[in-house]
C-alpha cells in the first residue's frame, strides 16, 4: 500500500492541476467531449494522444493542439475492436512512454422503443459503450500499473444513474450504468497500486451525438426547465471536472461518479 503522506500544506495549489510530462490518451477525440478533453489536457501540460475510429477527425484534433505549440499526436483506435485497441496502446507506449491518463470517452447512442430494440443494435451499443471502456481500461491499466500509477476517467452519463423518460434509450442506460459500476470495481481493484478510476456523468450536451435532440425546441425547453441551473450543457462545461479527475488535484478521489448535470439528478 502507498505510504500515508505527511504533507500538511499545499505550496502551489495551481500546480495540482498540471499534467506536465504525462501521456494522456483520449478515445473518441475526433468530436465533442473527446476533442475538448484532448485540448484541455494538452493546455495543462500533457502530451495529448487523440484517438478515434475516424483517423481524419483524430488528426484534426491533434493538429489543432500542435498549432498552439503544444504536444499531441493522433492514432486510429476503434474501442470496439480488441486488435485495434491493443495495437494503438502498444504504438503509443513505444512512441511516447506509458499512458498516465486515459479519458475513456468514445460512445454511441441508438434511441428507440425497447419493445422494438433489435439485438444487433443492442450488441453494437454494448460493444462500444461497455466492452470498449473495458478494453481501453485494461490496456491503459496494464501500462499504469507497470509505471506505478495513473488516472482513468470514464465518461458515463447521468442516464447511467436515472431512467430518463425523454427518448427511450435502454441500451444507453444499461451500458452507462455498467460504466459507473466498472469505475467502482476497477477503483477497488487497482487503488492499492496507484491507479485511480473515476467517471464523469454529464447531462445533455450539445454535440454530434445529440444534434437531432437539440433540433427539437420543445424538448430542449422542457429540459432547460427541469435543469436547476436553467440550461442544457456544452462540452466546455466538463473542462474543470476532466482536469480535476485527470490531475493530482484529485489524488485522494477514486471510484467516484461525478455528475456534471446542472443539478438535473438532484431533483
Ligand atoms: N453529448 C451528450 O449529451 C452526452 C451526455 C452524456 C454522456 N455523453 C457521452 O460522452 C461521450 C462522447 O460523446 P459526444 O457527445 O462527444 O459524442 P460525439 O458523437 O460528438 O463524439 C463521439 C466520438 O466518438 C467516436 N467513436 C464512436 N464510436 C467509436 C469507436 N467504436 N471507437 C472509437 N471512437 C468512436 C466518434 O467518431 C466521435 O468522434 C460518449 O461516451 C457519450 O455517451 C454524451
PDB file of C-alpha atoms and ligand atoms in Angstrom:
ATOM      1  CA  UNK A   1       0.000   0.000   0.000  1.00  0.00           C
ATOM      2  CA  UNK A   2       1.204   3.560  -0.602  1.00  0.00           C
ATOM      3  CA  UNK A   3       2.571   5.337   2.470  1.00  0.00           C
ATOM      4  CA  UNK A   4       0.414   7.969   4.117  1.00  0.00           C
ATOM      5  CA  UNK A   5       1.676  11.375   3.051  1.00  0.00           C
ATOM      6  CA  UNK A   6       2.964  13.560   5.880  1.00  0.00           C
ATOM      7  CA  UNK A   7       2.310  16.780   3.952  1.00  0.00           C
ATOM      8  CA  UNK A   8       0.256  19.361   5.848  1.00  0.00           C
ATOM      9  CA  UNK A   9       0.434  22.227   3.393  1.00  0.00           C
ATOM     10  CA  UNK A  10      -0.108  22.872  -0.327  1.00  0.00           C
ATOM     11  CA  UNK A  11       2.630  25.182  -1.533  1.00  0.00           C
ATOM     12  CA  UNK A  12       1.253  25.754  -5.021  1.00  0.00           C
ATOM     13  CA  UNK A  13      -2.458  24.877  -5.427  1.00  0.00           C
ATOM     14  CA  UNK A  14      -2.473  25.591  -9.173  1.00  0.00           C
ATOM     15  CA  UNK A  15       0.323  23.040  -9.673  1.00  0.00           C
ATOM     16  CA  UNK A  16      -2.084  20.310  -8.531  1.00  0.00           C
ATOM     17  CA  UNK A  17      -3.865  20.691 -11.863  1.00  0.00           C
ATOM     18  CA  UNK A  18      -0.736  20.396 -14.047  1.00  0.00           C
ATOM     19  CA  UNK A  19      -0.084  17.338 -16.199  1.00  0.00           C
ATOM     20  CA  UNK A  20       3.417  18.126 -17.431  1.00  0.00           C
ATOM     21  CA  UNK A  21       5.225  15.013 -18.612  1.00  0.00           C
ATOM     22  CA  UNK A  22       2.027  12.941 -18.661  1.00  0.00           C
ATOM     23  CA  UNK A  23       0.839  10.994 -21.679  1.00  0.00           C
ATOM     24  CA  UNK A  24      -2.951  11.486 -21.822  1.00  0.00           C
ATOM     25  CA  UNK A  25      -4.866   9.262 -24.240  1.00  0.00           C
ATOM     26  CA  UNK A  26      -8.416  10.245 -25.222  1.00  0.00           C
ATOM     27  CA  UNK A  27     -10.762   7.910 -27.101  1.00  0.00           C
ATOM     28  CA  UNK A  28     -13.379   9.373 -29.430  1.00  0.00           C
ATOM     29  CA  UNK A  29     -11.247  12.526 -29.587  1.00  0.00           C
ATOM     30  CA  UNK A  30     -12.388  13.499 -33.061  1.00  0.00           C
ATOM     31  CA  UNK A  31     -15.530  15.266 -31.868  1.00  0.00           C
ATOM     32  CA  UNK A  32     -17.441  16.779 -28.961  1.00  0.00           C
ATOM     33  CA  UNK A  33     -16.310  15.921 -25.439  1.00  0.00           C
ATOM     34  CA  UNK A  34     -13.248  13.963 -26.596  1.00  0.00           C
ATOM     35  CA  UNK A  35     -11.895  16.847 -28.679  1.00  0.00           C
ATOM     36  CA  UNK A  36     -12.446  19.209 -25.752  1.00  0.00           C
ATOM     37  CA  UNK A  37     -10.699  16.797 -23.362  1.00  0.00           C
ATOM     38  CA  UNK A  38      -7.625  16.492 -25.582  1.00  0.00           C
ATOM     39  CA  UNK A  39      -7.316  20.296 -25.807  1.00  0.00           C
ATOM     40  CA  UNK A  40      -7.776  20.873 -22.073  1.00  0.00           C
ATOM     41  CA  UNK A  41      -5.259  18.209 -21.049  1.00  0.00           C
ATOM     42  CA  UNK A  42      -2.689  19.490 -23.567  1.00  0.00           C
ATOM     43  CA  UNK A  43      -3.111  23.026 -22.222  1.00  0.00           C
ATOM     44  CA  UNK A  44      -2.455  21.614 -18.745  1.00  0.00           C
ATOM     45  CA  UNK A  45       0.890  20.260 -19.968  1.00  0.00           C
ATOM     46  CA  UNK A  46       0.097  16.708 -21.102  1.00  0.00           C
ATOM     47  CA  UNK A  47       1.035  15.113 -24.385  1.00  0.00           C
ATOM     48  CA  UNK A  48      -2.464  14.650 -25.791  1.00  0.00           C
ATOM     49  CA  UNK A  49      -2.949  11.412 -27.703  1.00  0.00           C
ATOM     50  CA  UNK A  50      -6.102  11.983 -29.753  1.00  0.00           C
ATOM     51  CA  UNK A  51      -7.595   8.679 -30.888  1.00  0.00           C
ATOM     52  CA  UNK A  52     -10.764   7.932 -32.804  1.00  0.00           C
ATOM     53  CA  UNK A  53     -12.124   5.247 -35.103  1.00  0.00           C
ATOM     54  CA  UNK A  54     -12.147   8.041 -37.691  1.00  0.00           C
ATOM     55  CA  UNK A  55      -8.462   8.864 -38.309  1.00  0.00           C
ATOM     56  CA  UNK A  56      -9.207  12.169 -40.079  1.00  0.00           C
ATOM     57  CA  UNK A  57     -11.034  13.678 -37.114  1.00  0.00           C
ATOM     58  CA  UNK A  58      -8.442  12.402 -34.625  1.00  0.00           C
ATOM     59  CA  UNK A  59      -5.736  14.044 -36.728  1.00  0.00           C
ATOM     60  CA  UNK A  60      -7.692  17.295 -36.903  1.00  0.00           C
ATOM     61  CA  UNK A  61      -7.874  17.400 -33.095  1.00  0.00           C
ATOM     62  CA  UNK A  62      -4.146  16.692 -32.738  1.00  0.00           C
ATOM     63  CA  UNK A  63      -3.234  19.200 -35.465  1.00  0.00           C
ATOM     64  CA  UNK A  64      -5.222  21.957 -33.726  1.00  0.00           C
ATOM     65  CA  UNK A  65      -3.299  21.273 -30.499  1.00  0.00           C
ATOM     66  CA  UNK A  66       0.050  21.185 -32.299  1.00  0.00           C
ATOM     67  CA  UNK A  67      -0.855  24.515 -33.918  1.00  0.00           C
ATOM     68  CA  UNK A  68      -0.989  26.006 -30.405  1.00  0.00           C
ATOM     69  CA  UNK A  69       2.607  24.872 -29.872  1.00  0.00           C
ATOM     70  CA  UNK A  70       1.504  22.081 -27.513  1.00  0.00           C
ATOM     71  CA  UNK A  71       2.249  18.343 -27.599  1.00  0.00           C
ATOM     72  CA  UNK A  72      -0.125  15.987 -29.408  1.00  0.00           C
ATOM     73  CA  UNK A  73      -0.334  13.001 -31.726  1.00  0.00           C
ATOM     74  CA  UNK A  74      -3.183  11.071 -33.301  1.00  0.00           C
ATOM     75  CA  UNK A  75      -3.839   7.361 -33.650  1.00  0.00           C
ATOM     76  CA  UNK A  76      -6.629   5.283 -35.143  1.00  0.00           C
ATOM     77  CA  UNK A  77      -8.376   3.346 -32.372  1.00  0.00           C
ATOM     78  CA  UNK A  78     -11.756   1.616 -32.606  1.00  0.00           C
ATOM     79  CA  UNK A  79     -12.677   0.874 -28.985  1.00  0.00           C
ATOM     80  CA  UNK A  80     -14.982  -1.991 -30.001  1.00  0.00           C
ATOM     81  CA  UNK A  81     -12.180  -3.853 -31.814  1.00  0.00           C
ATOM     82  CA  UNK A  82      -9.738  -5.589 -29.441  1.00  0.00           C
ATOM     83  CA  UNK A  83      -6.942  -5.807 -32.015  1.00  0.00           C
ATOM     84  CA  UNK A  84      -7.260  -2.088 -32.767  1.00  0.00           C
ATOM     85  CA  UNK A  85      -7.198  -1.182 -29.059  1.00  0.00           C
ATOM     86  CA  UNK A  86      -4.162  -3.360 -28.296  1.00  0.00           C
ATOM     87  CA  UNK A  87      -2.244  -2.120 -31.352  1.00  0.00           C
ATOM     88  CA  UNK A  88      -2.906   1.546 -30.619  1.00  0.00           C
ATOM     89  CA  UNK A  89      -1.922   1.325 -26.937  1.00  0.00           C
ATOM     90  CA  UNK A  90       1.273  -0.552 -27.864  1.00  0.00           C
ATOM     91  CA  UNK A  91       2.160   2.029 -30.513  1.00  0.00           C
ATOM     92  CA  UNK A  92       1.527   4.914 -28.108  1.00  0.00           C
ATOM     93  CA  UNK A  93       3.677   3.334 -25.386  1.00  0.00           C
ATOM     94  CA  UNK A  94       6.506   2.679 -27.850  1.00  0.00           C
ATOM     95  CA  UNK A  95       6.464   6.242 -29.175  1.00  0.00           C
ATOM     96  CA  UNK A  96       5.613   8.303 -26.084  1.00  0.00           C
ATOM     97  CA  UNK A  97       6.000   6.097 -22.991  1.00  0.00           C
ATOM     98  CA  UNK A  98       3.273   4.653 -20.762  1.00  0.00           C
ATOM     99  CA  UNK A  99      -0.153   6.246 -20.705  1.00  0.00           C
ATOM    100  CA  UNK A 100      -0.643   8.135 -17.436  1.00  0.00           C
ATOM    101  CA  UNK A 101      -4.160   9.444 -18.088  1.00  0.00           C
ATOM    102  CA  UNK A 102      -6.951   7.744 -20.041  1.00  0.00           C
ATOM    103  CA  UNK A 103     -10.131   9.583 -20.933  1.00  0.00           C
ATOM    104  CA  UNK A 104     -12.365   6.630 -21.811  1.00  0.00           C
ATOM    105  CA  UNK A 105     -14.824   8.696 -23.815  1.00  0.00           C
ATOM    106  CA  UNK A 106     -15.925   7.077 -27.096  1.00  0.00           C
ATOM    107  CA  UNK A 107     -19.612   6.255 -27.043  1.00  0.00           C
ATOM    108  CA  UNK A 108     -22.711   5.954 -29.190  1.00  0.00           C
ATOM    109  CA  UNK A 109     -26.471   6.136 -28.658  1.00  0.00           C
ATOM    110  CA  UNK A 110     -29.226   4.270 -30.535  1.00  0.00           C
ATOM    111  CA  UNK A 111     -32.535   5.577 -29.280  1.00  0.00           C
ATOM    112  CA  UNK A 112     -35.831   3.766 -29.809  1.00  0.00           C
ATOM    113  CA  UNK A 113     -38.626   1.938 -28.043  1.00  0.00           C
ATOM    114  CA  UNK A 114     -37.353  -1.075 -26.071  1.00  0.00           C
ATOM    115  CA  UNK A 115     -40.126  -3.324 -27.378  1.00  0.00           C
ATOM    116  CA  UNK A 116     -38.647  -2.878 -30.856  1.00  0.00           C
ATOM    117  CA  UNK A 117     -34.962  -2.864 -29.945  1.00  0.00           C
ATOM    118  CA  UNK A 118     -33.102  -5.245 -32.270  1.00  0.00           C
ATOM    119  CA  UNK A 119     -30.438  -7.489 -30.762  1.00  0.00           C
ATOM    120  CA  UNK A 120     -27.917  -6.241 -33.320  1.00  0.00           C
ATOM    121  CA  UNK A 121     -28.483  -2.659 -32.158  1.00  0.00           C
ATOM    122  CA  UNK A 122     -28.160  -3.665 -28.510  1.00  0.00           C
ATOM    123  CA  UNK A 123     -24.921  -5.543 -29.300  1.00  0.00           C
ATOM    124  CA  UNK A 124     -23.490  -2.566 -31.178  1.00  0.00           C
ATOM    125  CA  UNK A 125     -24.051  -0.208 -28.252  1.00  0.00           C
ATOM    126  CA  UNK A 126     -22.677  -2.739 -25.750  1.00  0.00           C
ATOM    127  CA  UNK A 127     -19.558  -3.282 -27.876  1.00  0.00           C
ATOM    128  CA  UNK A 128     -18.696   0.438 -27.922  1.00  0.00           C
ATOM    129  CA  UNK A 129     -20.028   1.837 -24.632  1.00  0.00           C
ATOM    130  CA  UNK A 130     -19.277  -1.105 -22.349  1.00  0.00           C
ATOM    131  CA  UNK A 131     -16.770  -3.502 -23.930  1.00  0.00           C
ATOM    132  CA  UNK A 132     -14.864  -0.549 -25.369  1.00  0.00           C
ATOM    133  CA  UNK A 133     -14.494   1.027 -21.934  1.00  0.00           C
ATOM    134  CA  UNK A 134     -13.282  -2.314 -20.542  1.00  0.00           C
ATOM    135  CA  UNK A 135     -10.740  -2.914 -23.312  1.00  0.00           C
ATOM    136  CA  UNK A 136      -9.225   0.571 -23.095  1.00  0.00           C
ATOM    137  CA  UNK A 137      -9.167   0.482 -19.279  1.00  0.00           C
ATOM    138  CA  UNK A 138      -7.429  -2.898 -19.439  1.00  0.00           C
ATOM    139  CA  UNK A 139      -4.722  -1.697 -21.810  1.00  0.00           C
ATOM    140  CA  UNK A 140      -4.218   1.617 -20.007  1.00  0.00           C
ATOM    141  CA  UNK A 141      -4.325  -0.170 -16.656  1.00  0.00           C
ATOM    142  CA  UNK A 142      -1.509  -2.522 -17.658  1.00  0.00           C
ATOM    143  CA  UNK A 143       0.703   0.425 -18.568  1.00  0.00           C
ATOM    144  CA  UNK A 144      -0.251   2.439 -15.475  1.00  0.00           C
ATOM    145  CA  UNK A 145       0.256  -0.491 -13.089  1.00  0.00           C
ATOM    146  CA  UNK A 146       3.645  -1.110 -14.691  1.00  0.00           C
ATOM    147  CA  UNK A 147       4.588   2.539 -14.239  1.00  0.00           C
ATOM    148  CA  UNK A 148       3.295   2.727 -10.664  1.00  0.00           C
ATOM    149  CA  UNK A 149       0.224   4.898 -11.182  1.00  0.00           C
ATOM    150  CA  UNK A 150      -2.237   6.716 -13.379  1.00  0.00           C
ATOM    151  CA  UNK A 151      -5.730   8.138 -13.644  1.00  0.00           C
ATOM    152  CA  UNK A 152      -8.603   6.765 -15.707  1.00  0.00           C
ATOM    153  CA  UNK A 153     -11.617   8.989 -16.316  1.00  0.00           C
ATOM    154  CA  UNK A 154     -14.544   7.140 -17.854  1.00  0.00           C
ATOM    155  CA  UNK A 155     -17.312   9.153 -19.481  1.00  0.00           C
ATOM    156  CA  UNK A 156     -20.597   7.675 -18.317  1.00  0.00           C
ATOM    157  CA  UNK A 157     -23.821   9.716 -18.314  1.00  0.00           C
ATOM    158  CA  UNK A 158     -26.489  10.829 -15.887  1.00  0.00           C
ATOM    159  CA  UNK A 159     -28.512   8.234 -17.799  1.00  0.00           C
ATOM    160  CA  UNK A 160     -26.311   5.684 -16.045  1.00  0.00           C
ATOM    161  CA  UNK A 161     -27.841   6.908 -12.776  1.00  0.00           C
ATOM    162  CA  UNK A 162     -31.500   7.597 -13.644  1.00  0.00           C
ATOM    163  CA  UNK A 163     -34.047   6.162 -16.059  1.00  0.00           C
ATOM    164  CA  UNK A 164     -34.503   9.028 -18.482  1.00  0.00           C
ATOM    165  CA  UNK A 165     -38.054   9.499 -19.696  1.00  0.00           C
ATOM    166  CA  UNK A 166     -37.349  11.743 -22.677  1.00  0.00           C
ATOM    167  CA  UNK A 167     -36.298   9.471 -25.529  1.00  0.00           C
ATOM    168  CA  UNK A 168     -36.332   5.687 -24.899  1.00  0.00           C
ATOM    169  CA  UNK A 169     -32.722   4.503 -24.861  1.00  0.00           C
ATOM    170  CA  UNK A 170     -32.412   1.213 -22.973  1.00  0.00           C
ATOM    171  CA  UNK A 171     -29.043   0.114 -24.347  1.00  0.00           C
ATOM    172  CA  UNK A 172     -27.582   3.509 -23.424  1.00  0.00           C
ATOM    173  CA  UNK A 173     -28.900   3.436 -19.843  1.00  0.00           C
ATOM    174  CA  UNK A 174     -27.676  -0.135 -19.382  1.00  0.00           C
ATOM    175  CA  UNK A 175     -24.197   0.467 -20.746  1.00  0.00           C
ATOM    176  CA  UNK A 176     -23.686   3.775 -18.922  1.00  0.00           C
ATOM    177  CA  UNK A 177     -24.823   2.155 -15.682  1.00  0.00           C
ATOM    178  CA  UNK A 178     -22.217  -0.517 -16.374  1.00  0.00           C
ATOM    179  CA  UNK A 179     -19.565   2.190 -16.805  1.00  0.00           C
ATOM    180  CA  UNK A 180     -20.428   3.587 -13.376  1.00  0.00           C
ATOM    181  CA  UNK A 181     -20.008   0.119 -11.850  1.00  0.00           C
ATOM    182  CA  UNK A 182     -16.811  -0.673 -13.791  1.00  0.00           C
ATOM    183  CA  UNK A 183     -15.448   2.586 -12.387  1.00  0.00           C
ATOM    184  CA  UNK A 184     -16.061   1.409  -8.834  1.00  0.00           C
ATOM    185  CA  UNK A 185     -14.810  -2.146  -9.384  1.00  0.00           C
ATOM    186  CA  UNK A 186     -11.589  -1.049 -11.095  1.00  0.00           C
ATOM    187  CA  UNK A 187     -11.010   1.638  -8.463  1.00  0.00           C
ATOM    188  CA  UNK A 188     -11.235  -1.006  -5.749  1.00  0.00           C
ATOM    189  CA  UNK A 189      -9.052  -3.475  -7.663  1.00  0.00           C
ATOM    190  CA  UNK A 190      -6.270  -1.069  -8.650  1.00  0.00           C
ATOM    191  CA  UNK A 191      -6.344   1.570  -5.886  1.00  0.00           C
ATOM    192  CA  UNK A 192      -3.608  -0.084  -3.846  1.00  0.00           C
ATOM    193  CA  UNK A 193      -1.320   0.002  -6.874  1.00  0.00           C
ATOM    194  CA  UNK A 194      -1.679   3.711  -7.582  1.00  0.00           C
ATOM    195  CA  UNK A 195      -4.264   3.676 -10.357  1.00  0.00           C
ATOM    196  CA  UNK A 196      -7.323   5.857  -9.741  1.00  0.00           C
ATOM    197  CA  UNK A 197     -10.550   5.304 -11.684  1.00  0.00           C
ATOM    198  CA  UNK A 198     -13.422   7.796 -11.726  1.00  0.00           C
ATOM    199  CA  UNK A 199     -16.180   8.734 -14.114  1.00  0.00           C
ATOM    200  CA  UNK A 200     -17.955  11.876 -15.237  1.00  0.00           C
ATOM    201  CA  UNK A 201     -21.718  11.614 -15.701  1.00  0.00           C
ATOM    202  CA  UNK A 202     -22.839  14.519 -17.897  1.00  0.00           C
ATOM    203  CA  UNK A 203     -26.309  15.759 -18.722  1.00  0.00           C
ATOM    204  CA  UNK A 204     -27.414  16.566 -22.314  1.00  0.00           C
ATOM    205  CA  UNK A 205     -24.597  18.438 -24.026  1.00  0.00           C
ATOM    206  CA  UNK A 206     -24.678  19.985 -27.448  1.00  0.00           C
ATOM    207  CA  UNK A 207     -22.513  17.633 -29.612  1.00  0.00           C
ATOM    208  CA  UNK A 208     -22.873  15.500 -32.737  1.00  0.00           C
ATOM    209  CA  UNK A 209     -24.371  12.776 -30.526  1.00  0.00           C
ATOM    210  CA  UNK A 210     -27.363  14.943 -29.653  1.00  0.00           C
ATOM    211  CA  UNK A 211     -27.819  17.105 -32.773  1.00  0.00           C
ATOM    212  CA  UNK A 212     -31.290  15.763 -33.512  1.00  0.00           C
ATOM    213  CA  UNK A 213     -32.444  16.227 -29.895  1.00  0.00           C
ATOM    214  CA  UNK A 214     -31.251  19.824 -29.889  1.00  0.00           C
ATOM    215  CA  UNK A 215     -33.197  20.429 -33.104  1.00  0.00           C
ATOM    216  CA  UNK A 216     -36.438  19.910 -31.127  1.00  0.00           C
ATOM    217  CA  UNK A 217     -37.087  23.259 -29.364  1.00  0.00           C
ATOM    218  CA  UNK A 218     -39.907  21.847 -27.202  1.00  0.00           C
ATOM    219  CA  UNK A 219     -37.700  19.073 -25.876  1.00  0.00           C
ATOM    220  CA  UNK A 220     -34.886  21.491 -25.062  1.00  0.00           C
ATOM    221  CA  UNK A 221     -37.273  23.934 -23.375  1.00  0.00           C
ATOM    222  CA  UNK A 222     -38.587  21.123 -21.160  1.00  0.00           C
ATOM    223  CA  UNK A 223     -35.052  20.071 -20.421  1.00  0.00           C
ATOM    224  CA  UNK A 224     -33.973  23.589 -19.542  1.00  0.00           C
ATOM    225  CA  UNK A 225     -36.949  23.917 -17.201  1.00  0.00           C
ATOM    226  CA  UNK A 226     -36.049  20.666 -15.438  1.00  0.00           C
ATOM    227  CA  UNK A 227     -32.385  21.655 -15.024  1.00  0.00           C
ATOM    228  CA  UNK A 228     -31.826  23.622 -11.795  1.00  0.00           C
ATOM    229  CA  UNK A 229     -29.026  25.635 -13.405  1.00  0.00           C
ATOM    230  CA  UNK A 230     -31.509  26.538 -16.149  1.00  0.00           C
ATOM    231  CA  UNK A 231     -29.861  25.267 -19.317  1.00  0.00           C
ATOM    232  CA  UNK A 232     -28.520  22.209 -21.070  1.00  0.00           C
ATOM    233  CA  UNK A 233     -24.758  21.873 -21.347  1.00  0.00           C
ATOM    234  CA  UNK A 234     -21.886  22.246 -23.795  1.00  0.00           C
ATOM    235  CA  UNK A 235     -18.628  20.246 -23.789  1.00  0.00           C
ATOM    236  CA  UNK A 236     -16.770  23.146 -22.110  1.00  0.00           C
ATOM    237  CA  UNK A 237     -18.921  22.567 -19.024  1.00  0.00           C
ATOM    238  CA  UNK A 238     -16.867  19.399 -18.463  1.00  0.00           C
ATOM    239  CA  UNK A 239     -13.421  21.048 -18.644  1.00  0.00           C
ATOM    240  CA  UNK A 240     -12.993  21.563 -14.909  1.00  0.00           C
ATOM    241  CA  UNK A 241     -14.225  18.086 -13.994  1.00  0.00           C
ATOM    242  CA  UNK A 242     -11.963  16.468 -16.585  1.00  0.00           C
ATOM    243  CA  UNK A 243      -8.898  18.329 -15.385  1.00  0.00           C
ATOM    244  CA  UNK A 244      -9.709  17.700 -11.716  1.00  0.00           C
ATOM    245  CA  UNK A 245     -10.122  13.950 -12.118  1.00  0.00           C
ATOM    246  CA  UNK A 246      -7.190  13.539 -14.509  1.00  0.00           C
ATOM    247  CA  UNK A 247      -4.706  15.503 -12.404  1.00  0.00           C
ATOM    248  CA  UNK A 248      -3.109  15.208  -8.939  1.00  0.00           C
ATOM    249  CA  UNK A 249      -5.791  17.655  -7.713  1.00  0.00           C
ATOM    250  CA  UNK A 250      -7.975  14.547  -7.187  1.00  0.00           C
ATOM    251  CA  UNK A 251      -5.179  12.373  -5.770  1.00  0.00           C
ATOM    252  CA  UNK A 252      -7.422  11.032  -2.953  1.00  0.00           C
ATOM    253  CA  UNK A 253     -10.530  10.533  -5.127  1.00  0.00           C
ATOM    254  CA  UNK A 254     -11.272   7.169  -6.703  1.00  0.00           C
ATOM    255  CA  UNK A 255     -14.360   5.147  -7.569  1.00  0.00           C
ATOM    256  CA  UNK A 256     -16.426   8.330  -7.861  1.00  0.00           C
ATOM    257  CA  UNK A 257     -19.082   9.145 -10.459  1.00  0.00           C
ATOM    258  CA  UNK A 258     -19.085  12.940 -10.768  1.00  0.00           C
ATOM    259  CA  UNK A 259     -22.433  14.207 -12.030  1.00  0.00           C
ATOM    260  CA  UNK A 260     -21.931  17.290 -14.200  1.00  0.00           C
ATOM    261  CA  UNK A 261     -25.585  17.762 -14.956  1.00  0.00           C
ATOM    262  CA  UNK A 262     -26.641  21.276 -13.969  1.00  0.00           C
ATOM    263  CA  UNK A 263     -28.389  19.684 -10.976  1.00  0.00           C
ATOM    264  CA  UNK A 264     -30.729  17.504 -13.067  1.00  0.00           C
ATOM    265  CA  UNK A 265     -30.425  14.388 -10.893  1.00  0.00           C
ATOM    266  CA  UNK A 266     -30.690  16.389  -7.656  1.00  0.00           C
ATOM    267  CA  UNK A 267     -34.420  16.916  -8.253  1.00  0.00           C
TER     268      UNK A 267
HETATM  269  N1  LIG B   1     -23.471  14.714 -25.699  1.00  0.00           N
HETATM  270  C1  LIG B   1     -24.148  14.353 -24.621  1.00  0.00           C
HETATM  271  O1  LIG B   1     -25.242  14.845 -24.344  1.00  0.00           O
HETATM  272  C2  LIG B   1     -23.567  13.332 -23.687  1.00  0.00           C
HETATM  273  C3  LIG B   1     -24.131  13.234 -22.406  1.00  0.00           C
HETATM  274  C4  LIG B   1     -23.633  12.280 -21.522  1.00  0.00           C
HETATM  275  C5  LIG B   1     -22.599  11.449 -21.927  1.00  0.00           C
HETATM  276  N2  LIG B   1     -22.090  11.562 -23.184  1.00  0.00           N
HETATM  277  C6  LIG B   1     -21.022  10.644 -23.549  1.00  0.00           C
HETATM  278  O2  LIG B   1     -19.865  11.365 -23.911  1.00  0.00           O
HETATM  279  C7  LIG B   1     -19.083  10.609 -24.815  1.00  0.00           C
HETATM  280  C8  LIG B   1     -18.723  11.455 -26.015  1.00  0.00           C
HETATM  281  O3  LIG B   1     -19.921  11.858 -26.653  1.00  0.00           O
HETATM  282  P1  LIG B   1     -20.056  13.165 -27.561  1.00  0.00           P
HETATM  283  O4  LIG B   1     -21.328  13.813 -27.165  1.00  0.00           O
HETATM  284  O5  LIG B   1     -18.798  13.929 -27.542  1.00  0.00           O
HETATM  285  O6  LIG B   1     -20.308  12.453 -28.966  1.00  0.00           O
HETATM  286  P2  LIG B   1     -19.767  12.751 -30.437  1.00  0.00           P
HETATM  287  O7  LIG B   1     -20.625  11.919 -31.309  1.00  0.00           O
HETATM  288  O8  LIG B   1     -19.643  14.215 -30.667  1.00  0.00           O
HETATM  289  O9  LIG B   1     -18.287  12.137 -30.389  1.00  0.00           O
HETATM  290  C9  LIG B   1     -18.071  10.769 -30.232  1.00  0.00           C
HETATM  291  C10 LIG B   1     -16.758  10.402 -30.887  1.00  0.00           C
HETATM  292  O10 LIG B   1     -16.539   9.013 -30.638  1.00  0.00           O
HETATM  293  C11 LIG B   1     -16.106   8.406 -31.838  1.00  0.00           C
HETATM  294  N3  LIG B   1     -16.456   6.994 -31.819  1.00  0.00           N
HETATM  295  C12 LIG B   1     -17.678   6.429 -31.934  1.00  0.00           C
HETATM  296  N4  LIG B   1     -17.561   5.092 -31.898  1.00  0.00           N
HETATM  297  C13 LIG B   1     -16.245   4.827 -31.727  1.00  0.00           C
HETATM  298  C14 LIG B   1     -15.496   3.632 -31.612  1.00  0.00           C
HETATM  299  N5  LIG B   1     -16.072   2.421 -31.728  1.00  0.00           N
HETATM  300  N6  LIG B   1     -14.169   3.725 -31.402  1.00  0.00           N
HETATM  301  C15 LIG B   1     -13.561   4.930 -31.327  1.00  0.00           C
HETATM  302  N7  LIG B   1     -14.212   6.097 -31.482  1.00  0.00           N
HETATM  303  C16 LIG B   1     -15.544   6.032 -31.670  1.00  0.00           C
HETATM  304  C17 LIG B   1     -16.814   9.168 -32.943  1.00  0.00           C
HETATM  305  O11 LIG B   1     -16.123   9.020 -34.197  1.00  0.00           O
HETATM  306  C18 LIG B   1     -16.774  10.602 -32.412  1.00  0.00           C
HETATM  307  O12 LIG B   1     -15.588  11.275 -32.806  1.00  0.00           O
HETATM  308  C19 LIG B   1     -19.909   9.362 -25.141  1.00  0.00           C
HETATM  309  O13 LIG B   1     -19.486   8.292 -24.346  1.00  0.00           O
HETATM  310  C20 LIG B   1     -21.308   9.777 -24.749  1.00  0.00           C
HETATM  311  O14 LIG B   1     -22.119   8.691 -24.428  1.00  0.00           O
HETATM  312  C21 LIG B   1     -22.527  12.484 -24.066  1.00  0.00           C
END
